[in-house]
Short mmCIF file of C-alpha atoms in Angstrom, two decimals:
data_model
loop_
_atom_site.label_atom_id
_atom_site.label_comp_id
_atom_site.label_asym_id
_atom_site.label_seq_id
_atom_site.Cartn_x
_atom_site.Cartn_y
_atom_site.Cartn_z
CA MET A 1 -37.06 60.76 -88.32
CA THR A 2 -33.93 60.14 -90.42
CA ALA A 3 -30.47 61.35 -89.42
CA LEU A 4 -30.54 64.09 -92.07
CA GLN A 5 -33.93 65.27 -90.89
CA GLN A 6 -32.62 65.45 -87.32
CA ILE A 7 -29.52 67.35 -88.41
CA PHE A 8 -31.20 69.90 -90.67
CA GLY A 9 -34.30 70.14 -88.50
CA SER A 10 -32.25 71.53 -85.62
CA ASP A 11 -31.81 75.27 -85.06
CA LEU A 12 -28.29 74.52 -83.81
CA THR A 13 -27.26 73.22 -87.22
CA TRP A 14 -28.54 76.39 -88.86
CA ILE A 15 -26.74 78.62 -86.35
CA ILE A 16 -23.54 77.10 -87.77
CA LEU A 17 -24.63 76.57 -91.37
CA LEU A 18 -26.34 79.92 -92.02
CA PRO A 19 -23.19 82.08 -91.72
CA ILE A 20 -21.18 79.56 -93.76
CA LEU A 21 -23.75 79.52 -96.57
CA GLY A 22 -24.09 83.28 -96.19
CA SER A 23 -20.38 83.70 -96.77
CA LEU A 24 -20.78 81.98 -100.16
CA VAL A 25 -23.68 84.27 -101.07
CA VAL A 26 -21.68 87.35 -100.08
CA TYR A 27 -18.76 86.17 -102.18
CA LEU A 28 -20.93 85.64 -105.27
CA VAL A 29 -23.05 88.81 -105.31
CA PRO A 30 -21.81 92.27 -106.49
CA SER A 31 -19.86 94.39 -103.99
CA LYS A 32 -22.70 96.87 -103.37
CA ALA A 33 -25.10 94.08 -102.52
CA ALA A 34 -22.46 92.10 -100.59
CA ARG A 35 -22.48 94.50 -97.65
CA TRP A 36 -26.24 94.27 -97.19
CA ALA A 37 -26.25 90.52 -97.79
CA ALA A 38 -23.62 90.06 -95.07
CA LEU A 39 -25.58 92.26 -92.67
CA VAL A 40 -28.83 90.40 -93.34
CA VAL A 41 -27.13 87.04 -92.72
CA ALA A 42 -25.41 88.26 -89.54
CA VAL A 43 -28.65 89.73 -88.16
CA ALA A 44 -30.53 86.52 -89.05
CA VAL A 45 -27.99 84.41 -87.11
CA PHE A 46 -28.21 86.78 -84.16
CA ALA A 47 -32.01 86.58 -84.25
CA LEU A 48 -31.80 82.78 -84.35
CA THR A 49 -29.58 82.71 -81.26
CA LEU A 50 -31.97 85.04 -79.42
CA SER A 51 -34.95 82.90 -80.40
CA THR A 52 -33.12 79.86 -78.98
CA TRP A 53 -32.58 81.74 -75.72
CA TYR A 54 -36.22 82.86 -75.62
CA ARG A 55 -37.53 79.36 -76.39
CA ILE A 56 -35.51 77.81 -73.56
CA GLN A 57 -36.46 80.63 -71.20
CA ALA A 58 -40.16 80.27 -72.05
CA SER A 59 -40.08 76.52 -71.40
CA GLY A 60 -39.69 77.23 -67.69
CA GLN A 61 -37.33 74.26 -67.27
CA GLY A 62 -34.12 76.27 -66.84
CA PHE A 63 -31.15 76.38 -69.19
CA GLY A 64 -29.91 72.91 -68.38
CA ASP A 65 -26.46 71.38 -68.22
CA LEU A 66 -24.36 68.87 -70.12
CA THR A 67 -26.57 65.92 -69.16
CA HIS A 68 -29.89 67.81 -69.33
CA LEU A 69 -29.65 69.76 -72.57
CA ARG A 70 -32.63 71.90 -73.52
CA ASP A 71 -31.69 71.96 -77.21
CA SER A 72 -29.51 69.34 -78.88
CA VAL A 73 -29.05 67.04 -81.85
CA ASN A 74 -27.09 63.80 -81.64
CA VAL A 75 -26.80 61.36 -84.55
CA PRO A 76 -24.03 58.95 -85.67
CA TRP A 77 -21.73 60.61 -88.19
CA ILE A 78 -18.58 58.54 -88.80
CA ARG A 79 -18.39 54.80 -88.17
CA PHE A 80 -15.11 53.09 -89.05
CA GLN A 81 -13.61 49.79 -87.95
CA ALA A 82 -10.38 48.11 -89.04
CA GLY A 83 -9.64 44.96 -87.09
CA LYS A 84 -9.79 45.79 -83.41
CA ILE A 85 -9.68 49.53 -84.05
CA GLN A 86 -13.10 51.13 -83.86
CA PHE A 87 -13.49 54.84 -84.62
CA ASN A 88 -16.81 56.55 -83.91
CA VAL A 89 -17.66 60.24 -84.27
CA ASP A 90 -21.11 61.64 -83.55
CA TYR A 91 -22.73 64.79 -84.90
CA PHE A 92 -23.54 65.97 -81.39
CA LEU A 93 -24.45 69.62 -80.90
CA GLY A 94 -25.99 71.00 -77.75
CA ILE A 95 -26.57 74.25 -75.92
CA ASP A 96 -26.71 74.87 -72.18
CA GLY A 97 -26.17 77.71 -69.75
CA LEU A 98 -22.40 77.73 -70.27
CA SER A 99 -22.40 77.88 -74.06
CA LEU A 100 -25.54 79.95 -74.78
CA PRO A 101 -24.15 83.37 -73.67
CA LEU A 102 -21.04 82.85 -75.82
CA VAL A 103 -23.11 81.78 -78.83
CA ILE A 104 -25.18 84.97 -78.51
CA LEU A 105 -22.05 87.08 -77.98
CA ASN A 106 -20.44 85.63 -81.12
CA ALA A 107 -23.53 86.47 -83.18
CA PHE A 108 -23.79 89.98 -81.69
CA LEU A 109 -20.14 90.90 -82.27
CA THR A 110 -20.32 89.55 -85.83
CA VAL A 111 -23.20 91.93 -86.61
CA LEU A 112 -21.12 94.82 -85.29
CA ALA A 113 -18.02 93.62 -87.19
CA VAL A 114 -19.98 93.63 -90.45
CA ILE A 115 -21.12 97.21 -89.77
CA GLY A 116 -17.59 98.20 -88.82
CA GLY A 117 -16.08 96.66 -91.97
CA TRP A 118 -18.52 98.42 -94.32
CA LYS A 119 -15.83 100.43 -96.13
CA LYS A 120 -13.06 97.84 -96.31
CA THR A 121 -11.20 97.17 -99.57
CA ARG A 122 -12.14 93.84 -101.22
CA VAL A 123 -15.21 94.05 -99.03
CA LYS A 124 -16.84 90.89 -100.43
CA ASP A 125 -13.90 88.71 -99.45
CA TYR A 126 -13.55 90.43 -96.09
CA LEU A 127 -17.18 90.05 -95.01
CA ALA A 128 -17.42 86.51 -96.40
CA LEU A 129 -14.47 85.43 -94.24
CA ILE A 130 -15.97 87.10 -91.15
CA LEU A 131 -19.19 85.11 -91.64
CA PHE A 132 -17.28 81.89 -92.26
CA LEU A 133 -15.29 82.53 -89.07
CA GLU A 134 -18.55 83.02 -87.18
CA GLY A 135 -19.81 79.61 -88.30
CA GLY A 136 -16.61 77.86 -87.19
CA VAL A 137 -16.65 79.48 -83.75
CA MET A 138 -20.34 78.61 -83.30
CA GLY A 139 -19.35 74.99 -83.83
CA VAL A 140 -16.71 75.19 -81.09
CA PHE A 141 -19.26 76.47 -78.56
CA MET A 142 -21.91 73.86 -79.43
CA ALA A 143 -19.97 70.69 -80.33
CA LEU A 144 -20.24 68.03 -77.62
CA ASP A 145 -18.28 65.28 -79.37
CA LEU A 146 -14.56 65.77 -78.78
CA PHE A 147 -13.58 65.01 -82.39
CA LEU A 148 -16.28 67.35 -83.71
CA PHE A 149 -15.06 69.98 -81.23
CA PHE A 150 -11.52 69.57 -82.56
CA LEU A 151 -12.75 69.88 -86.15
CA PHE A 152 -14.46 73.21 -85.50
CA TRP A 153 -11.45 74.35 -83.45
CA GLU A 154 -9.32 73.95 -86.58
CA ILE A 155 -11.87 75.40 -89.01
CA GLU A 156 -11.64 78.86 -87.43
CA LEU A 157 -7.88 79.03 -88.13
CA ALA A 158 -8.16 79.50 -91.89
CA PRO A 159 -10.44 82.59 -92.02
CA MET A 160 -8.59 84.30 -89.16
CA PHE A 161 -5.24 83.64 -90.84
CA LEU A 162 -6.51 85.21 -94.08
CA LEU A 163 -8.20 88.17 -92.37
CA ILE A 164 -4.96 89.13 -90.64
CA GLY A 165 -2.66 88.17 -93.52
CA VAL A 166 -4.56 90.01 -96.29
CA TRP A 167 -6.12 93.06 -94.59
CA GLY A 168 -3.60 93.61 -91.80
CA ASN A 169 -0.89 96.21 -91.21
CA GLU A 170 1.76 96.70 -93.91
CA GLN A 171 4.49 97.98 -91.55
CA LEU A 172 7.54 95.73 -91.78
CA LYS A 173 8.39 93.27 -89.03
CA HIS A 174 11.54 91.22 -89.35
CA GLY A 175 11.77 92.08 -93.02
CA VAL A 176 8.20 91.09 -93.96
CA PRO A 177 4.87 92.97 -93.77
CA GLY A 178 3.46 92.86 -90.25
CA ARG A 179 0.22 91.29 -91.48
CA VAL A 180 2.14 88.30 -92.89
CA TYR A 181 4.37 87.92 -89.83
CA SER A 182 1.47 88.09 -87.36
CA ALA A 183 -0.82 85.81 -89.40
CA TRP A 184 1.82 83.08 -89.52
CA LYS A 185 2.67 83.53 -85.85
CA PHE A 186 -1.02 83.15 -84.94
CA LEU A 187 -1.35 80.06 -87.12
CA LEU A 188 1.81 78.33 -85.86
CA TYR A 189 1.11 78.98 -82.18
CA THR A 190 -2.48 77.77 -82.44
CA PHE A 191 -1.54 74.76 -84.56
CA PHE A 192 1.16 73.89 -82.04
CA GLY A 193 -1.47 73.75 -79.31
CA SER A 194 -3.84 71.77 -81.52
CA ILE A 195 -1.31 68.94 -81.87
CA PHE A 196 -1.35 68.44 -78.11
CA MET A 197 -5.14 68.62 -78.01
CA LEU A 198 -5.50 65.92 -80.65
CA ALA A 199 -2.96 63.73 -78.83
CA GLY A 200 -4.95 64.11 -75.61
CA ILE A 201 -8.27 63.31 -77.29
CA LEU A 202 -6.81 60.21 -78.98
CA LEU A 203 -5.25 59.03 -75.71
CA LEU A 204 -8.59 59.45 -73.94
CA TYR A 205 -10.56 57.77 -76.72
CA PHE A 206 -8.37 54.69 -77.25
CA ASN A 207 -7.79 54.20 -73.53
CA ASN A 208 -11.56 54.08 -73.12
CA VAL A 209 -12.04 51.73 -76.09
CA GLY A 210 -9.57 49.31 -74.50
CA LEU A 211 -11.58 49.04 -71.28
CA PRO A 212 -13.92 46.03 -70.82
CA GLY A 213 -17.53 46.92 -71.64
CA ALA A 214 -16.67 50.49 -72.63
CA THR A 215 -18.48 52.37 -75.41
CA ALA A 216 -16.42 53.57 -78.39
CA THR A 217 -17.36 57.24 -78.21
CA ALA A 218 -15.91 60.74 -77.83
CA ASN A 219 -19.16 62.06 -76.35
CA MET A 220 -18.43 64.69 -73.67
CA ALA A 221 -21.53 63.76 -71.68
CA TYR A 222 -20.28 60.14 -71.56
CA PHE A 223 -16.90 61.10 -70.12
CA ALA A 224 -18.49 63.59 -67.71
CA ASP A 225 -20.33 60.70 -66.06
CA PRO A 226 -18.32 59.75 -62.94
CA THR A 227 -18.62 56.06 -63.86
CA HIS A 228 -16.85 56.71 -67.18
CA MET A 229 -14.31 59.34 -66.16
CA VAL A 230 -10.75 58.45 -67.06
CA ARG A 231 -8.89 56.67 -64.26
CA GLY A 232 -5.65 54.85 -63.69
CA THR A 233 -2.04 55.70 -64.34
CA ILE A 234 0.24 55.86 -67.33
CA ALA A 235 3.99 55.25 -67.56
CA LEU A 236 6.08 58.13 -68.93
CA PRO A 237 9.30 56.35 -69.98
CA PHE A 238 11.04 59.54 -71.12
CA LEU A 239 10.63 60.92 -67.57
CA GLY A 240 11.03 57.60 -65.80
CA VAL A 241 7.84 58.12 -63.78
CA THR A 242 4.23 56.97 -63.60
CA ALA A 243 1.57 59.67 -63.59
CA SER A 244 -2.19 59.95 -63.27
CA LEU A 245 -3.75 59.27 -66.67
CA GLN A 246 -6.40 61.94 -66.06
CA LEU A 247 -3.72 64.54 -65.26
CA VAL A 248 -1.77 63.65 -68.42
CA VAL A 249 -4.85 63.85 -70.67
CA PHE A 250 -5.84 67.15 -69.06
CA LEU A 251 -2.39 68.69 -69.56
CA LEU A 252 -2.22 67.61 -73.21
CA ILE A 253 -5.59 69.15 -74.05
CA PHE A 254 -4.96 72.16 -71.81
CA VAL A 255 -1.95 73.24 -73.90
CA ALA A 256 -4.26 74.19 -76.78
CA PHE A 257 -6.51 76.20 -74.47
CA ALA A 258 -3.53 77.86 -72.78
CA VAL A 259 -2.31 79.14 -76.15
CA LYS A 260 -5.71 80.52 -77.08
CA ILE A 261 -6.54 82.17 -73.72
CA PRO A 262 -3.58 83.22 -73.95
CA MET A 263 -1.70 82.06 -70.86
CA PHE A 264 1.85 83.05 -70.01
CA PRO A 265 4.27 82.05 -71.58
CA PHE A 266 2.19 81.21 -74.70
CA HIS A 267 0.87 84.76 -75.05
CA THR A 268 3.37 86.41 -77.40
CA TRP A 269 1.31 85.85 -80.56
CA LEU A 270 -1.55 88.00 -79.23
CA PRO A 271 -0.03 91.54 -79.22
CA ASP A 272 1.31 91.03 -82.75
CA ALA A 273 -2.00 89.67 -84.01
CA HIS A 274 -3.93 92.56 -82.49
CA THR A 275 -1.65 95.35 -83.67
CA ASP A 276 -1.56 94.05 -87.24
CA ALA A 277 -5.19 92.91 -87.57
CA PRO A 278 -7.98 95.17 -88.88
CA THR A 279 -10.20 96.69 -86.20
CA GLU A 280 -13.15 94.31 -86.68
CA VAL A 281 -10.84 91.28 -86.60
CA SER A 282 -9.31 92.52 -83.33
CA VAL A 283 -12.83 92.83 -81.91
CA ILE A 284 -13.63 89.22 -82.81
CA LEU A 285 -10.20 88.02 -81.69
CA ALA A 286 -10.46 89.60 -78.23
CA GLY A 287 -14.21 89.24 -77.83
CA ILE A 288 -14.64 85.66 -79.04
CA LEU A 289 -11.50 83.72 -79.97
CA LEU A 290 -9.76 84.19 -76.61
CA LYS A 291 -12.95 82.97 -74.96
CA MET A 292 -12.70 79.69 -76.87
CA GLY A 293 -9.67 78.77 -74.76
CA ALA A 294 -11.32 79.63 -71.45
CA TYR A 295 -14.56 77.94 -72.52
CA GLY A 296 -12.58 74.80 -73.36
CA LEU A 297 -10.88 74.93 -69.96
CA ILE A 298 -14.28 74.86 -68.23
CA ARG A 299 -16.30 72.72 -70.67
CA VAL A 300 -13.68 70.09 -71.49
CA CYS A 301 -10.96 70.14 -68.83
CA PHE A 302 -12.81 70.91 -65.61
CA THR A 303 -15.94 68.97 -66.58
CA LEU A 304 -14.26 65.81 -67.88
CA PHE A 305 -11.04 65.83 -65.83
CA PRO A 306 -11.88 67.45 -62.47
CA GLN A 307 -9.26 65.45 -60.58
CA GLY A 308 -6.57 66.40 -63.08
CA VAL A 309 -7.47 70.09 -62.82
CA HIS A 310 -7.56 69.80 -59.03
CA ASP A 311 -4.06 68.29 -58.98
CA PHE A 312 -2.85 71.19 -61.15
CA ALA A 313 -4.90 73.91 -59.40
CA GLY A 314 -2.00 75.32 -57.38
CA TRP A 315 0.08 75.82 -60.50
CA LEU A 316 -2.94 77.26 -62.29
CA ALA A 317 -3.33 79.86 -59.52
CA VAL A 318 0.36 80.80 -59.87
CA ILE A 319 0.01 81.14 -63.65
CA ALA A 320 -3.11 83.25 -63.13
CA ILE A 321 -1.29 85.77 -60.96
CA ILE A 322 1.58 85.90 -63.47
CA ASN A 323 -0.93 86.67 -66.22
CA ILE A 324 -2.62 89.38 -64.14
CA ILE A 325 0.58 91.09 -62.96
CA TYR A 326 2.67 90.66 -66.11
CA GLY A 327 -0.09 91.86 -68.44
CA ALA A 328 -0.77 94.95 -66.29
CA LEU A 329 2.90 95.90 -65.91
CA ILE A 330 3.59 95.53 -69.64
CA CYS A 331 0.64 97.83 -70.35
CA LEU A 332 2.34 100.61 -68.37
CA VAL A 333 5.18 100.86 -70.90
CA GLN A 334 3.18 100.61 -74.14
CA SER A 335 3.17 103.47 -76.63
CA ASP A 336 0.62 101.91 -79.03
CA MET A 337 -3.04 102.06 -77.97
CA LYS A 338 -3.92 98.76 -79.60
CA LYS A 339 -0.98 96.90 -78.10
CA LEU A 340 -1.86 98.28 -74.66
CA ILE A 341 -5.40 96.91 -74.94
CA ALA A 342 -4.00 93.59 -76.22
CA TYR A 343 -1.78 93.17 -73.17
CA SER A 344 -4.67 94.20 -70.93
CA SER A 345 -6.50 91.14 -72.31
CA VAL A 346 -3.66 88.94 -71.04
CA SER A 347 -4.17 90.46 -67.59
CA HIS A 348 -7.96 90.20 -67.59
CA MET A 349 -7.97 86.61 -68.83
CA GLY A 350 -5.76 85.84 -65.83
CA ILE A 351 -8.85 86.58 -63.72
CA VAL A 352 -10.64 83.74 -65.53
CA LEU A 353 -7.73 81.41 -64.74
CA LEU A 354 -7.88 82.45 -61.08
CA GLY A 355 -11.61 81.71 -60.95
CA VAL A 356 -11.13 78.23 -62.41
CA ALA A 357 -8.17 77.57 -60.07
CA ALA A 358 -10.37 78.49 -57.10
CA ALA A 359 -13.20 76.26 -58.34
CA ALA A 360 -10.77 73.35 -58.69
CA GLY A 361 -9.14 73.96 -55.31
CA ALA A 362 -10.17 72.76 -51.86
CA GLY A 363 -12.65 74.59 -49.68
CA ASP A 364 -16.27 75.63 -49.32
CA ILE A 365 -18.18 74.57 -52.44
CA ALA A 366 -20.30 77.74 -52.38
CA PHE A 367 -17.21 79.93 -52.76
CA ARG A 368 -15.76 77.63 -55.41
CA GLN A 369 -18.95 77.79 -57.48
CA ALA A 370 -19.14 81.58 -57.06
CA ALA A 371 -15.55 81.84 -58.35
CA LEU A 372 -16.43 79.71 -61.37
CA THR A 373 -19.53 81.84 -61.97
CA GLY A 374 -17.41 84.99 -61.86
CA ALA A 375 -14.91 83.48 -64.31
CA THR A 376 -17.73 82.64 -66.72
CA ILE A 377 -19.23 86.13 -66.44
CA GLN A 378 -15.75 87.50 -67.14
CA LEU A 379 -15.77 85.69 -70.49
CA PHE A 380 -18.86 87.63 -71.52
CA SER A 381 -18.04 90.97 -69.91
CA HIS A 382 -14.47 91.08 -71.19
CA GLY A 383 -15.78 90.18 -74.64
CA ILE A 384 -18.00 93.26 -74.83
CA ILE A 385 -15.59 95.62 -73.03
CA SER A 386 -12.54 94.70 -75.11
CA GLY A 387 -14.70 94.85 -78.24
CA LEU A 388 -15.71 98.42 -77.37
CA LEU A 389 -12.11 99.43 -76.67
CA PHE A 390 -10.90 98.09 -80.01
CA PHE A 391 -13.76 99.77 -81.88
CA CYS A 392 -12.79 103.07 -80.22
CA VAL A 393 -9.16 102.68 -81.28
CA GLY A 394 -10.32 101.80 -84.79
CA VAL A 395 -12.37 105.00 -85.11
CA ILE A 396 -9.43 107.25 -84.25
CA TYR A 397 -6.92 105.19 -86.27
CA ASP A 398 -9.06 105.28 -89.44
CA VAL A 399 -8.78 109.07 -89.57
CA ALA A 400 -5.44 109.76 -87.84
CA HIS A 401 -3.58 106.72 -89.26
CA THR A 402 -1.58 106.36 -86.07
CA ARG A 403 -2.12 104.66 -82.71
CA ASP A 404 0.88 106.30 -81.03
CA ILE A 405 -0.29 107.57 -77.64
CA ALA A 406 2.33 110.32 -77.53
CA ALA A 407 1.21 111.70 -80.92
CA PHE A 408 -2.14 112.90 -79.57
CA GLY A 409 -3.24 115.27 -76.83
CA GLY A 410 -6.54 116.91 -75.98
CA VAL A 411 -8.38 115.38 -78.94
CA ALA A 412 -11.60 115.14 -76.91
CA LYS A 413 -12.01 118.76 -78.02
CA ARG A 414 -12.47 117.52 -81.60
CA MET A 415 -13.94 114.06 -80.84
CA PRO A 416 -16.24 114.57 -77.84
CA ILE A 417 -18.49 111.55 -78.50
CA LEU A 418 -15.60 109.16 -79.09
CA GLY A 419 -13.75 110.58 -76.09
CA THR A 420 -16.76 110.02 -73.85
CA ILE A 421 -17.31 106.44 -75.04
CA PHE A 422 -13.58 105.64 -74.82
CA VAL A 423 -13.40 106.87 -71.21
CA PHE A 424 -16.57 104.87 -70.44
CA ALA A 425 -14.96 101.72 -71.89
CA ALA A 426 -11.77 102.33 -69.91
CA MET A 427 -13.77 102.66 -66.68
CA ALA A 428 -15.60 99.43 -67.46
CA SER A 429 -12.27 97.68 -68.06
CA ALA A 430 -10.97 99.04 -64.76
CA GLY A 431 -13.94 97.45 -62.95
CA LEU A 432 -16.05 100.51 -62.11
CA PRO A 433 -19.13 99.45 -60.07
CA GLY A 434 -22.33 99.48 -62.09
CA LEU A 435 -20.57 98.26 -65.24
CA ALA A 436 -20.06 94.71 -66.51
CA GLY A 437 -16.37 94.42 -65.57
CA PHE A 438 -17.05 94.95 -61.87
CA VAL A 439 -19.48 92.04 -61.52
CA ALA A 440 -17.06 89.38 -62.74
CA GLU A 441 -14.01 90.69 -60.90
CA TYR A 442 -15.90 91.11 -57.62
CA MET A 443 -17.22 87.53 -57.73
CA VAL A 444 -13.86 86.01 -58.61
CA PHE A 445 -11.80 87.96 -56.07
CA THR A 446 -14.19 87.67 -53.10
CA SER A 447 -14.65 83.94 -53.71
CA SER A 448 -11.07 82.96 -54.58
CA PHE A 449 -9.88 84.79 -51.44
CA LYS A 450 -11.29 81.88 -49.43
CA ILE A 451 -9.39 79.35 -51.54
CA TRP A 452 -6.13 81.06 -52.63
CA THR A 453 -5.76 83.90 -50.14
CA VAL A 454 -2.24 85.17 -50.89
CA VAL A 455 -2.64 84.90 -54.66
CA THR A 456 -5.94 86.79 -54.52
CA ILE A 457 -4.58 89.61 -52.33
CA ILE A 458 -1.69 90.20 -54.73
CA SER A 459 -4.03 90.05 -57.72
CA VAL A 460 -6.42 92.59 -56.22
CA PHE A 461 -3.63 95.10 -55.63
CA THR A 462 -2.52 94.82 -59.26
CA MET A 463 -5.88 96.33 -60.21
CA ILE A 464 -4.23 99.64 -59.27
CA PHE A 465 -1.98 99.17 -62.31
CA THR A 466 -5.06 98.53 -64.45
CA ALA A 467 -6.56 101.86 -63.48
CA GLY A 468 -3.15 103.47 -63.92
CA TYR A 469 -2.45 102.44 -67.50
CA LEU A 470 -6.02 103.14 -68.64
CA LEU A 471 -6.18 106.61 -67.06
CA TRP A 472 -2.67 107.39 -68.34
CA MET A 473 -3.76 106.53 -71.89
CA MET A 474 -6.97 108.56 -71.62
CA LYS A 475 -5.12 111.60 -70.25
CA ARG A 476 -2.44 111.61 -72.95
CA VAL A 477 -4.80 110.98 -75.87
CA PHE A 478 -7.99 112.87 -75.04
CA PHE A 479 -7.14 115.40 -72.34
CA GLY A 480 -4.36 117.79 -71.40
CA PRO A 481 -2.97 120.44 -73.79
CA PHE A 482 -4.58 120.25 -77.24
CA ASN A 483 -2.23 119.23 -80.05
CA LYS A 484 -3.19 121.60 -82.89
CA LYS A 485 -1.93 119.04 -85.38
CA TRP A 486 -5.30 117.29 -84.92
CA ASP A 487 -7.51 120.35 -85.32
CA TRP A 488 -9.12 118.74 -88.38
CA LEU A 489 -10.14 115.44 -86.71
CA PRO A 490 -13.83 114.52 -87.20
CA ASP A 491 -15.84 112.77 -84.49
CA ALA A 492 -17.22 109.25 -84.93
CA SER A 493 -19.61 108.93 -87.86
CA PRO A 494 -23.20 107.68 -87.41
CA ARG A 495 -22.19 104.26 -88.79
CA GLU A 496 -19.26 104.05 -86.36
CA MET A 497 -21.50 105.04 -83.45
CA ILE A 498 -23.71 101.96 -83.89
CA PRO A 499 -21.17 99.46 -82.48
CA LEU A 500 -20.03 101.97 -79.84
CA PHE A 501 -23.46 102.63 -78.36
CA ALA A 502 -24.64 99.03 -78.75
CA LEU A 503 -21.72 97.69 -76.71
CA ALA A 504 -21.89 100.54 -74.19
CA GLY A 505 -25.57 99.80 -73.58
CA LEU A 506 -24.90 96.08 -73.05
CA ILE A 507 -22.08 96.88 -70.60
CA VAL A 508 -24.52 98.92 -68.51
CA ILE A 509 -27.25 96.26 -68.66
CA ILE A 510 -24.94 93.48 -67.43
CA GLY A 511 -23.40 95.80 -64.84
CA VAL A 512 -26.74 96.90 -63.38
CA TYR A 513 -28.65 93.62 -63.77
CA PRO A 514 -26.15 90.70 -63.84
CA LYS A 515 -28.95 88.32 -62.80
CA LEU A 516 -29.88 88.22 -66.49
CA LEU A 517 -26.62 86.36 -67.15
CA ILE A 518 -26.23 84.55 -63.83
CA ASP A 519 -29.62 82.81 -64.16
CA VAL A 520 -28.53 81.39 -67.52
CA ILE A 521 -25.15 80.02 -66.48
CA THR A 522 -25.91 78.79 -62.95
CA PRO A 523 -27.54 75.39 -63.82
CA SER A 524 -24.60 74.35 -65.97
CA LEU A 525 -21.97 75.47 -63.45
CA SER A 526 -23.85 73.81 -60.58
CA HIS A 527 -23.70 70.53 -62.48
CA ILE A 528 -19.97 70.94 -63.14
CA MET A 529 -19.30 71.63 -59.45
CA GLN A 530 -21.39 68.63 -58.40
CA LEU A 531 -19.27 66.43 -60.64
CA ALA A 532 -16.11 67.95 -59.20
CA VAL A 533 -17.20 67.41 -55.60
CA ALA A 534 -18.23 63.82 -56.34
CA THR A 535 -14.97 62.86 -58.03
CA ILE A 536 -12.14 64.95 -56.53
CA LYS A 537 -10.31 63.09 -53.79
#
């Protein structure tokens, strides 16, 4: 079988290529047909991801890990040599228990985003960019060559920049439209992190090439092998010290993930991007793009550089608690519903950081793996919960044209369905048992308590603030004295109810039967923990 036959014969290639080609079709057809074309493409990609899950499940061999992939394609792509410099990049895509849930989540949220953006202006351009963005993000979750991973990481910047910059909020910020300000802030912050990631990848690659008998490759599976993991030290002349090479490479690459998560103090782009982005873009941003950073932290950093993450684990736990506390406290003083939910994402992603810090710490391996499992479930559960919250805000904003919490009051009287779903989403975000948010938080907190006791205790008590700001928002917007100014408000339309009920149903399914997700991710995380235990000193 030729290389092209291997590439185009793989479902993984088409999971990436189908939305990208679909975006071109949407752009070329008339506006009336563009909506349906975009929906057909998005549903087809979602069906393809589900068929991949079903095929692996039906095989009875488990969902695999980085070295035992159940679905992959790996062929040489770029081969370049100039003198002693050899540069190799492979077209290496693969899916395992860590990446599969996020691939499905990306496809699912894209379907809902297309439905949500049905009535947008310049709808062809809007939906085409959403599909193109989907293809880029799919590449991030499936690329297993570091250079290919970096390429897809950069590809998603362009459509997101345009979606915020063209369809975002017109309200002035610093003398320019908010959409322009926030789009550039998102681009510059992310590009800043990407520079460090590329430097880390190049340092790893060329250090490996210089070793006797080493293979010139950026293959993640190669570097995850304990015999090929980066070792040694590197001199840092500008600091006058010598440091662990693995720690340096980890920190360089981690900067890009820290910006995307977002981790304090690299978080300030997120509230602006959310408040100025269209509803569907906020859903994708919170539900998928933030997860790219946390996925990279687990897939790249903890898998390839376990000793480096272990050496930094104490600081990571401190940063996690800052994220959790700072995000929750800032939410208490917000007057804009969308900005409140944006800062809540900063707090909830801190739980992911705490789970990874516990996994990289010292202690009972069972608790460390449970913490990592909880962090991974949090990626999925926060994706669907935050997506539901942003859809709810979008429904009320589209008719009221304001997100000011103080402007409302008692509107559940006029919007009973939206009010019910919004309260449901808030309870899920607060970690109500039986809903998806509880599963992840319970696993992270009970497990990390054995590793980082003080940090975990403080983090758990900040959950009171989470309940506080969510209930405060619900009370002021939907309950209390009715503001007669909103006597004309309509409830959510049938089209708007589709994303609301779809996400609400999934939140219940994961909350009641988390085994559905745990069985998928466990093989991959077990492999990562085995590598960590074998290599951490």
